Short mmCIF file of C-alpha atoms and ligand atoms in Angstrom, two decimals:
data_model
loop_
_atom_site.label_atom_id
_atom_site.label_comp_id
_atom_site.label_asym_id
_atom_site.label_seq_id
_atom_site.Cartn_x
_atom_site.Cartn_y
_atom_site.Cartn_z
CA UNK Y 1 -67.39 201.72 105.08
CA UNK Y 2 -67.55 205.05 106.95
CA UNK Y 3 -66.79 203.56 110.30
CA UNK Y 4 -63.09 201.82 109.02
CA UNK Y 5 -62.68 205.08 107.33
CA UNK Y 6 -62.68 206.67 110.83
CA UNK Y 7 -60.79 203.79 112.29
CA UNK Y 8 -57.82 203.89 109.79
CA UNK Y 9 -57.45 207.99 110.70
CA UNK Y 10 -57.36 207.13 114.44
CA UNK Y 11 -54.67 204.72 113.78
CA UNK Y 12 -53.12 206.47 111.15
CA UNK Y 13 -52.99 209.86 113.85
CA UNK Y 14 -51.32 206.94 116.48
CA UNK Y 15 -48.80 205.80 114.45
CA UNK Y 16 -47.80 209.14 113.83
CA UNK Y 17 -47.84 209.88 117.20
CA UNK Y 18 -45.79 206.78 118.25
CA UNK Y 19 -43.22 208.04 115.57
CA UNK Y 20 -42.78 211.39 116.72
CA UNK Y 21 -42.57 210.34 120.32
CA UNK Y 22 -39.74 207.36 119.29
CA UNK Y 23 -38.03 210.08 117.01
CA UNK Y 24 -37.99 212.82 120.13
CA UNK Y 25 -36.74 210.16 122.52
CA UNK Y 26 -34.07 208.99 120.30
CA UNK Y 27 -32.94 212.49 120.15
CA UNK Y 28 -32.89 212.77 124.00
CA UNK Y 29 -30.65 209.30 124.44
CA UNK Y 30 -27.97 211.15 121.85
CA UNK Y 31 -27.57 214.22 124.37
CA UNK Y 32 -28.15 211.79 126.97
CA UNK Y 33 -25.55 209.80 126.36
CA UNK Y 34 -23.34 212.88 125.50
CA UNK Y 35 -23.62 214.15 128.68
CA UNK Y 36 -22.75 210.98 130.37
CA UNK Y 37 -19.58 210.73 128.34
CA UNK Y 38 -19.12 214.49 129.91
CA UNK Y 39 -18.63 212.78 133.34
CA UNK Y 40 -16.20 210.28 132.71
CA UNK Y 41 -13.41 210.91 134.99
CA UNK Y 42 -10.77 209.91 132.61
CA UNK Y 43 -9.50 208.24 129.43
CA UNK Y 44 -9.77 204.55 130.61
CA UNK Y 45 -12.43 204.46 133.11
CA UNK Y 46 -12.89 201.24 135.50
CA UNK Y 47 -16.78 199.61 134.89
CA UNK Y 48 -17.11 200.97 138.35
CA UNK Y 49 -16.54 204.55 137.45
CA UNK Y 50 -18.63 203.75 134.19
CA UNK Y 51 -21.60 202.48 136.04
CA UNK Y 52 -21.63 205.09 138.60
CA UNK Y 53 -21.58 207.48 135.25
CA UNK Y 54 -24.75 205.79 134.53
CA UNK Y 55 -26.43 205.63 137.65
CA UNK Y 56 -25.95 209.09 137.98
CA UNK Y 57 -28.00 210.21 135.12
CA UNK Y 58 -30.40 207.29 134.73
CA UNK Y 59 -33.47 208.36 136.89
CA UNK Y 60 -33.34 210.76 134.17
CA UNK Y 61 -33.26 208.29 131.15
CA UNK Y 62 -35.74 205.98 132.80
CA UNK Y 63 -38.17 208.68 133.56
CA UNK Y 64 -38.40 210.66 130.66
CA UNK Y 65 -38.84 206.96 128.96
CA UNK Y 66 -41.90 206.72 130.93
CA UNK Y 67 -43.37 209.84 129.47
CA UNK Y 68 -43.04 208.91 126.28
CA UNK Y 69 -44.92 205.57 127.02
CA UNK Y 70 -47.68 207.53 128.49
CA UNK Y 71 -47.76 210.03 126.00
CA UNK Y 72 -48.03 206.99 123.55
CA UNK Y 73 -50.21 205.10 125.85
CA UNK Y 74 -52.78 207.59 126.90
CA UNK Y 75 -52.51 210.02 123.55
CA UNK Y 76 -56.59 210.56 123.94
CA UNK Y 77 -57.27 211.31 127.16
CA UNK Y 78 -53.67 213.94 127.17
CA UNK Y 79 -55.56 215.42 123.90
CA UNK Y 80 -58.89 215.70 125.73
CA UNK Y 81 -59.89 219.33 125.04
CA UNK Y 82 -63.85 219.06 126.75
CA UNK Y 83 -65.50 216.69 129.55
CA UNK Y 84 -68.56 216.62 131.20
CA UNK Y 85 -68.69 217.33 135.17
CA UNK Y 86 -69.21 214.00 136.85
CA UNK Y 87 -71.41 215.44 138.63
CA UNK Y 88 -73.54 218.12 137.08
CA UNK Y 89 -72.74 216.80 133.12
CA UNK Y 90 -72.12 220.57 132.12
CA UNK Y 91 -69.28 220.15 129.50
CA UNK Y 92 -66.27 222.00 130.47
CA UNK Y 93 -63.41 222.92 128.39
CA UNK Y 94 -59.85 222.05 129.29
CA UNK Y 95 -58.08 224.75 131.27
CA UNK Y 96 -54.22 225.47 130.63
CA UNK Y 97 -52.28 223.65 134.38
CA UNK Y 98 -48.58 223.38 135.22
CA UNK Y 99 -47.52 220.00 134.58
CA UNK Y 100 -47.66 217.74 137.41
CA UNK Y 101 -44.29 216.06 138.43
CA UNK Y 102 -44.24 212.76 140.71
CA UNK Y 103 -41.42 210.82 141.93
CA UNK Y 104 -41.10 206.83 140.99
CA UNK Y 105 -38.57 204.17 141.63
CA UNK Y 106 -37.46 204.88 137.91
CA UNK Y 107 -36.86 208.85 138.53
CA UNK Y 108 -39.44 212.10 137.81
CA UNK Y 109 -42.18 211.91 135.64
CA UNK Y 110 -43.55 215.26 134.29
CA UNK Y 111 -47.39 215.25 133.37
CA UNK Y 112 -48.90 217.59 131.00
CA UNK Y 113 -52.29 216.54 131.27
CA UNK Y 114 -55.39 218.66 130.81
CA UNK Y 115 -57.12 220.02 133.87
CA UNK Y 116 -60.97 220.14 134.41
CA UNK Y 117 -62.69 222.33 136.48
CA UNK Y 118 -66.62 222.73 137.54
CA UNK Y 119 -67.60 226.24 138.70
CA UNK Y 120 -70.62 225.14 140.03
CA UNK Y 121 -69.53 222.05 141.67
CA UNK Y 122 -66.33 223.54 142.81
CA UNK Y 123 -64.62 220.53 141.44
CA UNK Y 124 -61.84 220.35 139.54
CA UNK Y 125 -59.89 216.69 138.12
CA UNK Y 126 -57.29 215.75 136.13
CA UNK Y 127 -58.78 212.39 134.31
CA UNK Y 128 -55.55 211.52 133.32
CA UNK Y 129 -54.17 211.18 137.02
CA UNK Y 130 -57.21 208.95 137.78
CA UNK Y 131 -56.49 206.51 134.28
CA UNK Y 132 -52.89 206.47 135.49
CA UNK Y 133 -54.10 205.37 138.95
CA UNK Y 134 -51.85 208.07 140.70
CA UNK Y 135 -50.94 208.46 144.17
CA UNK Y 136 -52.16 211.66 145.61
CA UNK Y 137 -48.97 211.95 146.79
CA UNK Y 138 -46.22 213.38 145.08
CA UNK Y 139 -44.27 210.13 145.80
CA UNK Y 140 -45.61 207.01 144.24
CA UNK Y 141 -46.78 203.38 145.19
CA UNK Y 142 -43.52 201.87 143.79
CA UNK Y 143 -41.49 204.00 146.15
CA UNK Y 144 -43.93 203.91 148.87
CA UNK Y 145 -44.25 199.91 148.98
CA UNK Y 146 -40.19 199.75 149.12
CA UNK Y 147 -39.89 202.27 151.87
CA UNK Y 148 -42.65 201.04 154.10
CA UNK Y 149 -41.10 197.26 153.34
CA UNK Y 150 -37.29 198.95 154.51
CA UNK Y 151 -38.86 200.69 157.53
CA UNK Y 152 -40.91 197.48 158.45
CA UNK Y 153 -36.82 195.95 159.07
CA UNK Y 154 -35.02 198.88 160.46
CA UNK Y 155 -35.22 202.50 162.08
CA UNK Y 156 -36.84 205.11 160.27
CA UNK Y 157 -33.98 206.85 160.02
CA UNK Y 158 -31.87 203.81 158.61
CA UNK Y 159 -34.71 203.33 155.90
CA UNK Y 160 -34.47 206.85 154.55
CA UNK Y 161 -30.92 206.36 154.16
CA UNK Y 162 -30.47 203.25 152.77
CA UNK Y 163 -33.33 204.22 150.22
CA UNK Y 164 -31.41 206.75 148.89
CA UNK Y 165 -28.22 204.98 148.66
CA UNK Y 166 -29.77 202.02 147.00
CA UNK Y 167 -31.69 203.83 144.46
CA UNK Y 168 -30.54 207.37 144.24
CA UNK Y 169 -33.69 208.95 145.26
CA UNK Y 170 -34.45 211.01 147.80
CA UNK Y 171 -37.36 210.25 150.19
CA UNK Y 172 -38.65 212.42 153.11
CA UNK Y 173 -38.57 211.75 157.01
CA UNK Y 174 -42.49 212.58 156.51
CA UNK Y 175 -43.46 210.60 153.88
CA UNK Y 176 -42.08 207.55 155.13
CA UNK Y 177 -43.42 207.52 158.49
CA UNK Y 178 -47.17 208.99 156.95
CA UNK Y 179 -46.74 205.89 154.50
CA UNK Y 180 -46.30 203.09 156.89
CA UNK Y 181 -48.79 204.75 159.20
CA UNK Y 182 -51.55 204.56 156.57
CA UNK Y 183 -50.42 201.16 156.21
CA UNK Y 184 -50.54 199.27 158.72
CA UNK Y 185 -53.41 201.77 160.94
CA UNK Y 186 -56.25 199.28 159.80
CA UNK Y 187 -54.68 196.41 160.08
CA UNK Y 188 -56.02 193.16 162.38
CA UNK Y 189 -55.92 189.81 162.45
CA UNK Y 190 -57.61 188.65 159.28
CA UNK Y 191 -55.79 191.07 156.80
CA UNK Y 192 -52.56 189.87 157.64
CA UNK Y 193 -53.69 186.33 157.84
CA UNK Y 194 -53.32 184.37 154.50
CA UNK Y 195 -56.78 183.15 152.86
CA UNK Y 196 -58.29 180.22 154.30
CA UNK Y 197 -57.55 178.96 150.64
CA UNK Y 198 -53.92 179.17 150.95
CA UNK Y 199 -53.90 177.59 154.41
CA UNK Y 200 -56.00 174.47 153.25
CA UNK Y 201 -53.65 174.71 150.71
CA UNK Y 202 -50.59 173.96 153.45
CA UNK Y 203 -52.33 171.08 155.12
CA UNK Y 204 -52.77 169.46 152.14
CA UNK Y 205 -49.55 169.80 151.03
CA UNK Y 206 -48.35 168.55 154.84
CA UNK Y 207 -50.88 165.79 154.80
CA UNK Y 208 -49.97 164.22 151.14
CA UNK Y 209 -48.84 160.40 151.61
CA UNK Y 210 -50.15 160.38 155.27
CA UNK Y 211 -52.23 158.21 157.07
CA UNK Y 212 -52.11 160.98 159.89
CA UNK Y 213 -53.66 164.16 159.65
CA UNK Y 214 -51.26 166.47 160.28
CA UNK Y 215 -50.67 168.58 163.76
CA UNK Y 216 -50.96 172.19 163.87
CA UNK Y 217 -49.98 174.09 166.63
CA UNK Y 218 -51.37 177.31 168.35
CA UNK Y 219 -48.67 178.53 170.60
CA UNK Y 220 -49.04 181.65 172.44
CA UNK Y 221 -46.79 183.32 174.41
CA UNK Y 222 -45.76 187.36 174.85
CA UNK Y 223 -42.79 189.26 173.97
CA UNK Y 224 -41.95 192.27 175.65
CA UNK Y 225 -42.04 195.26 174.02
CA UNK Y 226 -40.09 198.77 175.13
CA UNK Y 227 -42.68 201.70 175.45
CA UNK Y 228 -42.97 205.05 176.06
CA UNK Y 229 -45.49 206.93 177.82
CA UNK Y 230 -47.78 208.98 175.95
CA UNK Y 231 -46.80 212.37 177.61
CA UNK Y 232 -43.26 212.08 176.26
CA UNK Y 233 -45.30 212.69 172.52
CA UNK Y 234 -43.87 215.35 170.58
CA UNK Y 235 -40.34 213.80 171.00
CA UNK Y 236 -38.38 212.62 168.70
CA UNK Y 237 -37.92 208.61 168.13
CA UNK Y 238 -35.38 206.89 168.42
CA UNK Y 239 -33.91 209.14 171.95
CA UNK Y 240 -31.51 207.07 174.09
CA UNK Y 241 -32.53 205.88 177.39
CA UNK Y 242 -30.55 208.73 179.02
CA UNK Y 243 -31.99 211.22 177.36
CA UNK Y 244 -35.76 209.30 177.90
CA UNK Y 245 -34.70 209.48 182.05
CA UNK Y 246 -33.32 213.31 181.63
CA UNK Y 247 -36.66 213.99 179.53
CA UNK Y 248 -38.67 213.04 182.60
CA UNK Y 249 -40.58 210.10 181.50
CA UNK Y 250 -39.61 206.50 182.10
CA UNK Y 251 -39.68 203.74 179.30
CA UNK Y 252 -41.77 200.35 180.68
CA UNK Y 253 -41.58 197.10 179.25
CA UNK Y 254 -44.79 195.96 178.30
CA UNK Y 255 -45.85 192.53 176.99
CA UNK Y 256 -47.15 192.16 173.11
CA UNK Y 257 -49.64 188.96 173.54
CA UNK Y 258 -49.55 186.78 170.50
CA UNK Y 259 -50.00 183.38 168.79
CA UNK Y 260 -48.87 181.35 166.11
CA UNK Y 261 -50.44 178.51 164.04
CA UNK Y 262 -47.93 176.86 162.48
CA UNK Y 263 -48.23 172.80 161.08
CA UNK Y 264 -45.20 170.28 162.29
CA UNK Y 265 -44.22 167.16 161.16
CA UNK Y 266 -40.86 165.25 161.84
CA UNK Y 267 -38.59 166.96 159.60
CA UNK Y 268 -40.25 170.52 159.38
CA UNK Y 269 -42.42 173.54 160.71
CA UNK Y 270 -44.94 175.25 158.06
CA UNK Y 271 -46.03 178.55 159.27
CA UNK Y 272 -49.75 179.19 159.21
CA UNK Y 273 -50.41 182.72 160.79
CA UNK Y 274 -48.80 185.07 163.59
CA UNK Y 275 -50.40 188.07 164.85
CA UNK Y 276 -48.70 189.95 168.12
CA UNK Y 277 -50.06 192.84 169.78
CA UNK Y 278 -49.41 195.07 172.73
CA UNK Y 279 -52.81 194.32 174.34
CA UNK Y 280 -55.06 192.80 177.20
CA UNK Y 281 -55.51 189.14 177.99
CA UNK Y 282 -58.86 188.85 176.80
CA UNK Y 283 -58.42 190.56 173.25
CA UNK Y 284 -55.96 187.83 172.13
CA UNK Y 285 -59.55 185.66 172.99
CA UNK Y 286 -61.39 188.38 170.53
CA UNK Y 287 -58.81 188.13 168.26
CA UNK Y 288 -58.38 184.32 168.19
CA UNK Y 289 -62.15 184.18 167.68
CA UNK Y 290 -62.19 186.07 164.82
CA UNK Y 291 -59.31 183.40 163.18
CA UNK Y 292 -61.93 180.77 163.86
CA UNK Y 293 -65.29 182.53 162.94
CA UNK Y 294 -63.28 183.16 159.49
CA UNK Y 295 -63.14 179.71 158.98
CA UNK Y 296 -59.27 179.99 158.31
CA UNK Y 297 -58.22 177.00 160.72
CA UNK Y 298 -59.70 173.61 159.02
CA UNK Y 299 -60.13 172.11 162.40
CA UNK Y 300 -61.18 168.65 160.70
CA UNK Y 301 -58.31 168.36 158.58
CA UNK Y 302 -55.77 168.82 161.05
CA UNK Y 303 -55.18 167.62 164.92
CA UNK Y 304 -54.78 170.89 166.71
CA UNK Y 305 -52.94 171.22 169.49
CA UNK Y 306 -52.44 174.25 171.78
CA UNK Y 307 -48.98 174.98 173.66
CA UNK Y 308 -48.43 177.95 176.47
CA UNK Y 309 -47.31 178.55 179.45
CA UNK Y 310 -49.40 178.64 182.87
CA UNK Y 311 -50.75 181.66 182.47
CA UNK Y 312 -54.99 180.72 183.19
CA UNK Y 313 -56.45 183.28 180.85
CA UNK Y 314 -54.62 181.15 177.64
CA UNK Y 315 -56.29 177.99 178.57
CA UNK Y 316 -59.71 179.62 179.45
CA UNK Y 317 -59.70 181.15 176.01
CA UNK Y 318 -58.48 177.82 174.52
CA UNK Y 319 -61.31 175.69 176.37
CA UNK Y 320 -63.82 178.14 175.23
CA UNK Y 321 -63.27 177.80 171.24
CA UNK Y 322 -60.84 175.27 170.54
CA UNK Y 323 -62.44 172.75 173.25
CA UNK Y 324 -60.80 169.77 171.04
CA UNK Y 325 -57.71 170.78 170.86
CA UNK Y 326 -54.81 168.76 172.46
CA UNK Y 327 -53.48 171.18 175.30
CA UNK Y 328 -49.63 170.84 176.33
CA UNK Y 329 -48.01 173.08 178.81
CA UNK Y 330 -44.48 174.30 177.53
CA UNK Y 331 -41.70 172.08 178.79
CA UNK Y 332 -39.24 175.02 179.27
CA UNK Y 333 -41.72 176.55 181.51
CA UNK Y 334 -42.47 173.82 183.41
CA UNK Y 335 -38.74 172.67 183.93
CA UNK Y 336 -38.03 176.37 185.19
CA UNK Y 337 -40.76 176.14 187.82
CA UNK Y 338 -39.20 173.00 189.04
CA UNK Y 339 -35.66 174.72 188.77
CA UNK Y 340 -36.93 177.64 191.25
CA UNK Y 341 -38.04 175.23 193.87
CA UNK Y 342 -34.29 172.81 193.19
CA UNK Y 343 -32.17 175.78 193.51
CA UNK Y 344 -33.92 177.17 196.62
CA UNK Y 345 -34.13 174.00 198.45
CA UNK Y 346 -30.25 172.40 197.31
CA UNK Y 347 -29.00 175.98 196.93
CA UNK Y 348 -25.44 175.30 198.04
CA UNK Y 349 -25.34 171.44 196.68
CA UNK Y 350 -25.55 172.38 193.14
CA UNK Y 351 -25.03 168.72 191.66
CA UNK Y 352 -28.35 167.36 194.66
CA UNK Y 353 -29.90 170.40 193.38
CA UNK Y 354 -29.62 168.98 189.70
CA UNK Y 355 -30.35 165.33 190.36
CA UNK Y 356 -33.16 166.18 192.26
CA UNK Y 357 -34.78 168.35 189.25
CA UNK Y 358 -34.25 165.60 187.07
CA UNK Y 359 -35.86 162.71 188.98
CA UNK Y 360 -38.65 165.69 188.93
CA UNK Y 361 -38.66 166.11 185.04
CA UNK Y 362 -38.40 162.32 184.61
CA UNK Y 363 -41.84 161.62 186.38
CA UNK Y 364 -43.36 164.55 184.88
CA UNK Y 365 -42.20 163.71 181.44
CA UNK Y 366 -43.06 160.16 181.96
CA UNK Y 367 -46.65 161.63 183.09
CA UNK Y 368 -46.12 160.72 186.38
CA UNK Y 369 -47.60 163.66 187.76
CA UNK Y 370 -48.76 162.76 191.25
CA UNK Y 371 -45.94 160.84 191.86
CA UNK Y 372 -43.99 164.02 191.51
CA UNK Y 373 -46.79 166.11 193.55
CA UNK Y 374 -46.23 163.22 196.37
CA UNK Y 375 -42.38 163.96 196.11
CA UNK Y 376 -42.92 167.60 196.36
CA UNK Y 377 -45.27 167.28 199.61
CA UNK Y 378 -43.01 164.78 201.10
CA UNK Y 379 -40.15 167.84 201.10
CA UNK Y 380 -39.43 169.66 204.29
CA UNK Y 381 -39.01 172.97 202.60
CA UNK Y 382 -36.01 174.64 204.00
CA UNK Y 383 -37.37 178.59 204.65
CA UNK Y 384 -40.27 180.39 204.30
CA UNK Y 385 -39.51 181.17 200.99
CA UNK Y 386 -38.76 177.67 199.58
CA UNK Y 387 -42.51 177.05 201.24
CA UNK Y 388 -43.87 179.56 199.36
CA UNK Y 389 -42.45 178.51 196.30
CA UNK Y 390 -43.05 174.86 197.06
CA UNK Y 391 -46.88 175.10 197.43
CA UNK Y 392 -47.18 177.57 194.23
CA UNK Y 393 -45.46 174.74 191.66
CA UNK Y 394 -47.61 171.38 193.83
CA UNK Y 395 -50.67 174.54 192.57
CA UNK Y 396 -49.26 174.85 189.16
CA UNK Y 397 -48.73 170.95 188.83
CA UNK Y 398 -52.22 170.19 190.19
CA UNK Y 399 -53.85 172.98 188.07
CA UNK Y 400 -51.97 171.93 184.73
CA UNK Y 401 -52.05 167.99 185.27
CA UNK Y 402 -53.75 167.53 182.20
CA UNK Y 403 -51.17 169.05 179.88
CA UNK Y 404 -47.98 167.41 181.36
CA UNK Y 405 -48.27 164.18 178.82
CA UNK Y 406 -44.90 164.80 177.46
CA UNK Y 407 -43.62 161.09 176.31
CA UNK Y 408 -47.33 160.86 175.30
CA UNK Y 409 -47.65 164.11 173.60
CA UNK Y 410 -44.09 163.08 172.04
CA UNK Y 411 -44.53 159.66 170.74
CA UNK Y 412 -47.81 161.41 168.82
CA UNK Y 413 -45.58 164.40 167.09
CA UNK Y 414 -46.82 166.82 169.28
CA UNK Y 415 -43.99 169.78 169.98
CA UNK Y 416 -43.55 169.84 173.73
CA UNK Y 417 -41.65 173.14 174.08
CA UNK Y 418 -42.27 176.61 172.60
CA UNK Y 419 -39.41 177.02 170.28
CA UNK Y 420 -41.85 177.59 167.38
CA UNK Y 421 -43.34 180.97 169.11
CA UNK Y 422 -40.03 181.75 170.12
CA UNK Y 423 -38.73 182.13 166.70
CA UNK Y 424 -42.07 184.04 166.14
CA UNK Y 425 -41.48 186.75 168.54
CA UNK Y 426 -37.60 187.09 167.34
CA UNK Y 427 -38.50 187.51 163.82
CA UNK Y 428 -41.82 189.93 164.29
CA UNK Y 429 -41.43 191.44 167.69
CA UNK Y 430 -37.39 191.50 168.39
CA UNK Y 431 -35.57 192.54 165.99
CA UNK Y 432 -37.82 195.19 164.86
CA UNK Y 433 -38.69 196.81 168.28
CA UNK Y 434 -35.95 195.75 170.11
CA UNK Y 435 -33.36 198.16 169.12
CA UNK Y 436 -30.80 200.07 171.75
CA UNK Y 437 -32.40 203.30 172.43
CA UNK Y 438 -35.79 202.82 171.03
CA UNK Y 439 -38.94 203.03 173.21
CA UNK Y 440 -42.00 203.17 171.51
CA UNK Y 441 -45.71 204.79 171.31
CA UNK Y 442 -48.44 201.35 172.42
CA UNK Y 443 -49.98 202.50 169.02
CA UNK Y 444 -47.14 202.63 167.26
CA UNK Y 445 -45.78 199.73 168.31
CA UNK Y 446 -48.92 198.26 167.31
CA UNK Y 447 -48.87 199.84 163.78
CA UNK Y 448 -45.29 198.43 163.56
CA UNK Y 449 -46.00 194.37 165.06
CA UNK Y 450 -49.13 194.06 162.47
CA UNK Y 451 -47.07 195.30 159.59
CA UNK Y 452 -44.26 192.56 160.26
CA UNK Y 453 -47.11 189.80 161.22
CA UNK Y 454 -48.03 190.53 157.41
CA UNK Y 455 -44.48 190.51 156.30
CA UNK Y 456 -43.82 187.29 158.62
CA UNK Y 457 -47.60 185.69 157.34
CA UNK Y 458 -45.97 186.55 153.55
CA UNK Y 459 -49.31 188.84 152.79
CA UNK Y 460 -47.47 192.36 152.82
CA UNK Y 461 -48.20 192.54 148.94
CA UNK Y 462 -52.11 192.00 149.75
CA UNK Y 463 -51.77 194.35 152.44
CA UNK Y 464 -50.47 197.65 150.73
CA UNK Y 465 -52.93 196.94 147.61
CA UNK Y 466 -55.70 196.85 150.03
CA UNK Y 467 -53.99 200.36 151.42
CA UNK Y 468 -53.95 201.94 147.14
CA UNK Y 469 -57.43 200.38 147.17
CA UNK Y 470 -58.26 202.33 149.69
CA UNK Y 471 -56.35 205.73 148.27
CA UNK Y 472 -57.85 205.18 144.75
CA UNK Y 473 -61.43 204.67 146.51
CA UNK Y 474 -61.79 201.30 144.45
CA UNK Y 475 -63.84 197.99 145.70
CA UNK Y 476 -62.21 194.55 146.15
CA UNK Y 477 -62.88 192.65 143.05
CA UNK Y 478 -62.36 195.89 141.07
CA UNK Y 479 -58.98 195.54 138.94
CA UNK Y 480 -56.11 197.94 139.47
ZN1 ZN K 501 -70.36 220.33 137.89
#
């Protein structure tokens, strides 16, 4: 009887609170709205000039909506007046703070929260801050998510400014590039890669009414990447080329190294996982590893099949964990080899130079490969040069004669050129890092390619609530 007694006065005390707070916020939409009406431009204003009115003055609305919800939603812990030290249990009384203002996509939010502080411990907390799940930083995870998503697609610079014009906040140079640092700085392979869940999940949706098991492809290629040496640090970013040579350093193009798994049938390519970074040979072997040791490629559910170029460190890295797999070599590659050695021995008879690189595709593509070696040592190369040329593609040819089965590899589904990495390294590496003017930091161009392998891999979301997990200090499996 006692306890709904005490029940029915906490409820009653909420309802009266939720009153007052509706009362004091209808109050603020009347001046609101007067001062809104203040800023029309003239007797019959266009929506246009009514909406701009609005937009205007609506971070203010929105925001001081919020803090009446959290005034209504967090009434106890705002009338808190004592609380134990976390760490010592003495029982401290609130102490009078300045409210503490943060910015979110839907304008300011002033806090008036209590403030704790231990003498002893030399701690002091707000446990509001902590039941709100705030940011340490002034700025918010709303805001920080849609700036580090806009500077993911364009310049820094670009990002700040289209943030603002978008939503009519302002966001700082700093906190933008310290919010896509933290980011993507911990990022690798596996938490950009989607679940091995969600993958099985794509084979099985590829293999449905099949007899076939479906083909997935590891490509991997490079894309090359503009950098900047790391004794032109302290510059700005985004410096012309000009200004990089005047400086006294000299951009190089350096190659990212990546791969992508992607499944293909006839009518369609379903993208598994991408990862690209600026790196040695050997740590896209690491890195592949780790992809298999996580169990996210169902190797018995699919027919893998590996496509690259002739570079030897791709296939030793492919023999050594994907010994299985189905290895092509990419047709484009190939046919450029061949192309070399046509235009340097028919240089001047451009249509011999042609027919005779066609004959050489033909056999290759028909799998004809020594009858195409015989052809090639049957040549009387021309110069020295040709000769040189001539013995490096009968090399290439002898070295890669197991992965030339293109009618083969065809008639089975298999891709035989690399245009699904190609569209890989546009869409992650190119357009991103690519840019007139821009050479970048290895490390930040790292930062930048594993933040658009988890936009590309569609697992940005996971990845910045794995970065507030980390702010907040919470486990996995812990709800936010
Ligand atoms: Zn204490």
């Amino acid at each position: 009887m006692a306890m709904a007694a005490v029940i029915s006065l906490e409820e009653t005390r909420q309802a009266f609170a939720k009153t007052r707070a509706r009362q004091e916020l209808h109050a603020y939409l009347d001046r609101w709205l007067e001062r809104v009406e203040a800023n029309m431009p003239d007797d019959t204003p266009s929506l246009e000039a009514l909406t701009q009115a609005v937009l205007a003055l609506r971070q203010e609305l929105t925001g001081k909506i919020t803090e009446v919800l959290v005034a209504q939603q967090h009434t106890q812990g705002l009338n808190q007046c004592i609380m134990p030290c976390p760490q010592c249990q003495r029982l401290l009384p609130a102490r009078p703070a300045p409210p503490r203002t943060v910015h979110t996509m839907v304008g300011e939010v002033s806090l008036s929260r209590p403030y704790f502080y231990c003498p002893d411990c030399q701690h002091g907390f707000a446990p509001v801050d902590d039941a709100l799940q705030l940011s340490e930083r002034r700025t918010q995870w709303d805001m920080q998510q849609a700036a580090a998503r806009l500077a993911a697609e364009v310049p820094f610079e670009t990002a700040q400014e289209l943030f603002t014009q978008l939503t009519g906040l302002s966001l700082s140079d700093h906190t933008i590039h310290a919010v896509t640092g933290e980011l993507s700085q911990e990022l690798g392979v596996l938490e950009v890669s989607p679940t091995a869940a969600a993958i099985a999940q794509r084979v099985a949706e590829m293999a449905a009414g099949k007899t076939w098991r479906p083909i997935m492809v590891l490509a991997i290629d490079g894309a090359f990447v503009p950098t900047r040496p790391a004794q032109a640090k302290g510059e700005t970013t985004g410096r012309r080329r000009t200004q990089a040579r005047q400086a006294g350093w000299q951009g190089e193009w350096k190659e990212a190294k990546g791969f992508r798994f992607y499944l293909v049938d006839q009518e369609r390519i379903v993208h598994v996982l991408s990862w690209y970074q600026v790196a040695r040979d050997e740590d896209v072997g690491t890195t592949l590893k780790r992809v298999k040791d996580a169990g996210l490629i169902p190797e018995d559910q699919v027919r893998l099949c590996v496509l690259g170029d002739g570079a030897k460190w791709i296939w030793k890295q492919v023999n050594a964990l994907f010994p299985t797999a189905v290895q092509i070599l990419d047709y484009y590659h190939c046919s450029e080899h061949v192309h070399k050695v046509g235009g340097l021995q028919f240089g001047e008879d451009a249509v011999q130079a042609r027919e005779w690189v066609e004959a050489m595709m033909a056999r290759l593509f028909w799998g004809y490969v020594d009858w195409a070696i015989e052809g090639l040592e049957t040549l009387q190369p021309r110069e020295d040069q040709t000769a040189e040329e001539l013995r490096k593609l009968i090399g290439f040819l002898r070295n890669n004669a197991g992965r030339l089965h293109y009618r083969t590899a065809r008639k089975g589904g298999y891709p035989i050129g690399s245009g699904g990495i190609e569209a890989a390294n546009k869409s992650i590496s190119h357009v991103r890092l690519k840019r007139s003017g821009a050479w970048w930091y290895i490390e930040q161009a790292n930062y930048m390619l594993a933040l658009r392998c988890a936009i590309y891999n569609g697992t940005f979301e996971n990845v910045f609530e794995a970065y507030k997990r980390r702010a907040l200090r919470r486990p996995e499996g812990d709800a936010l």
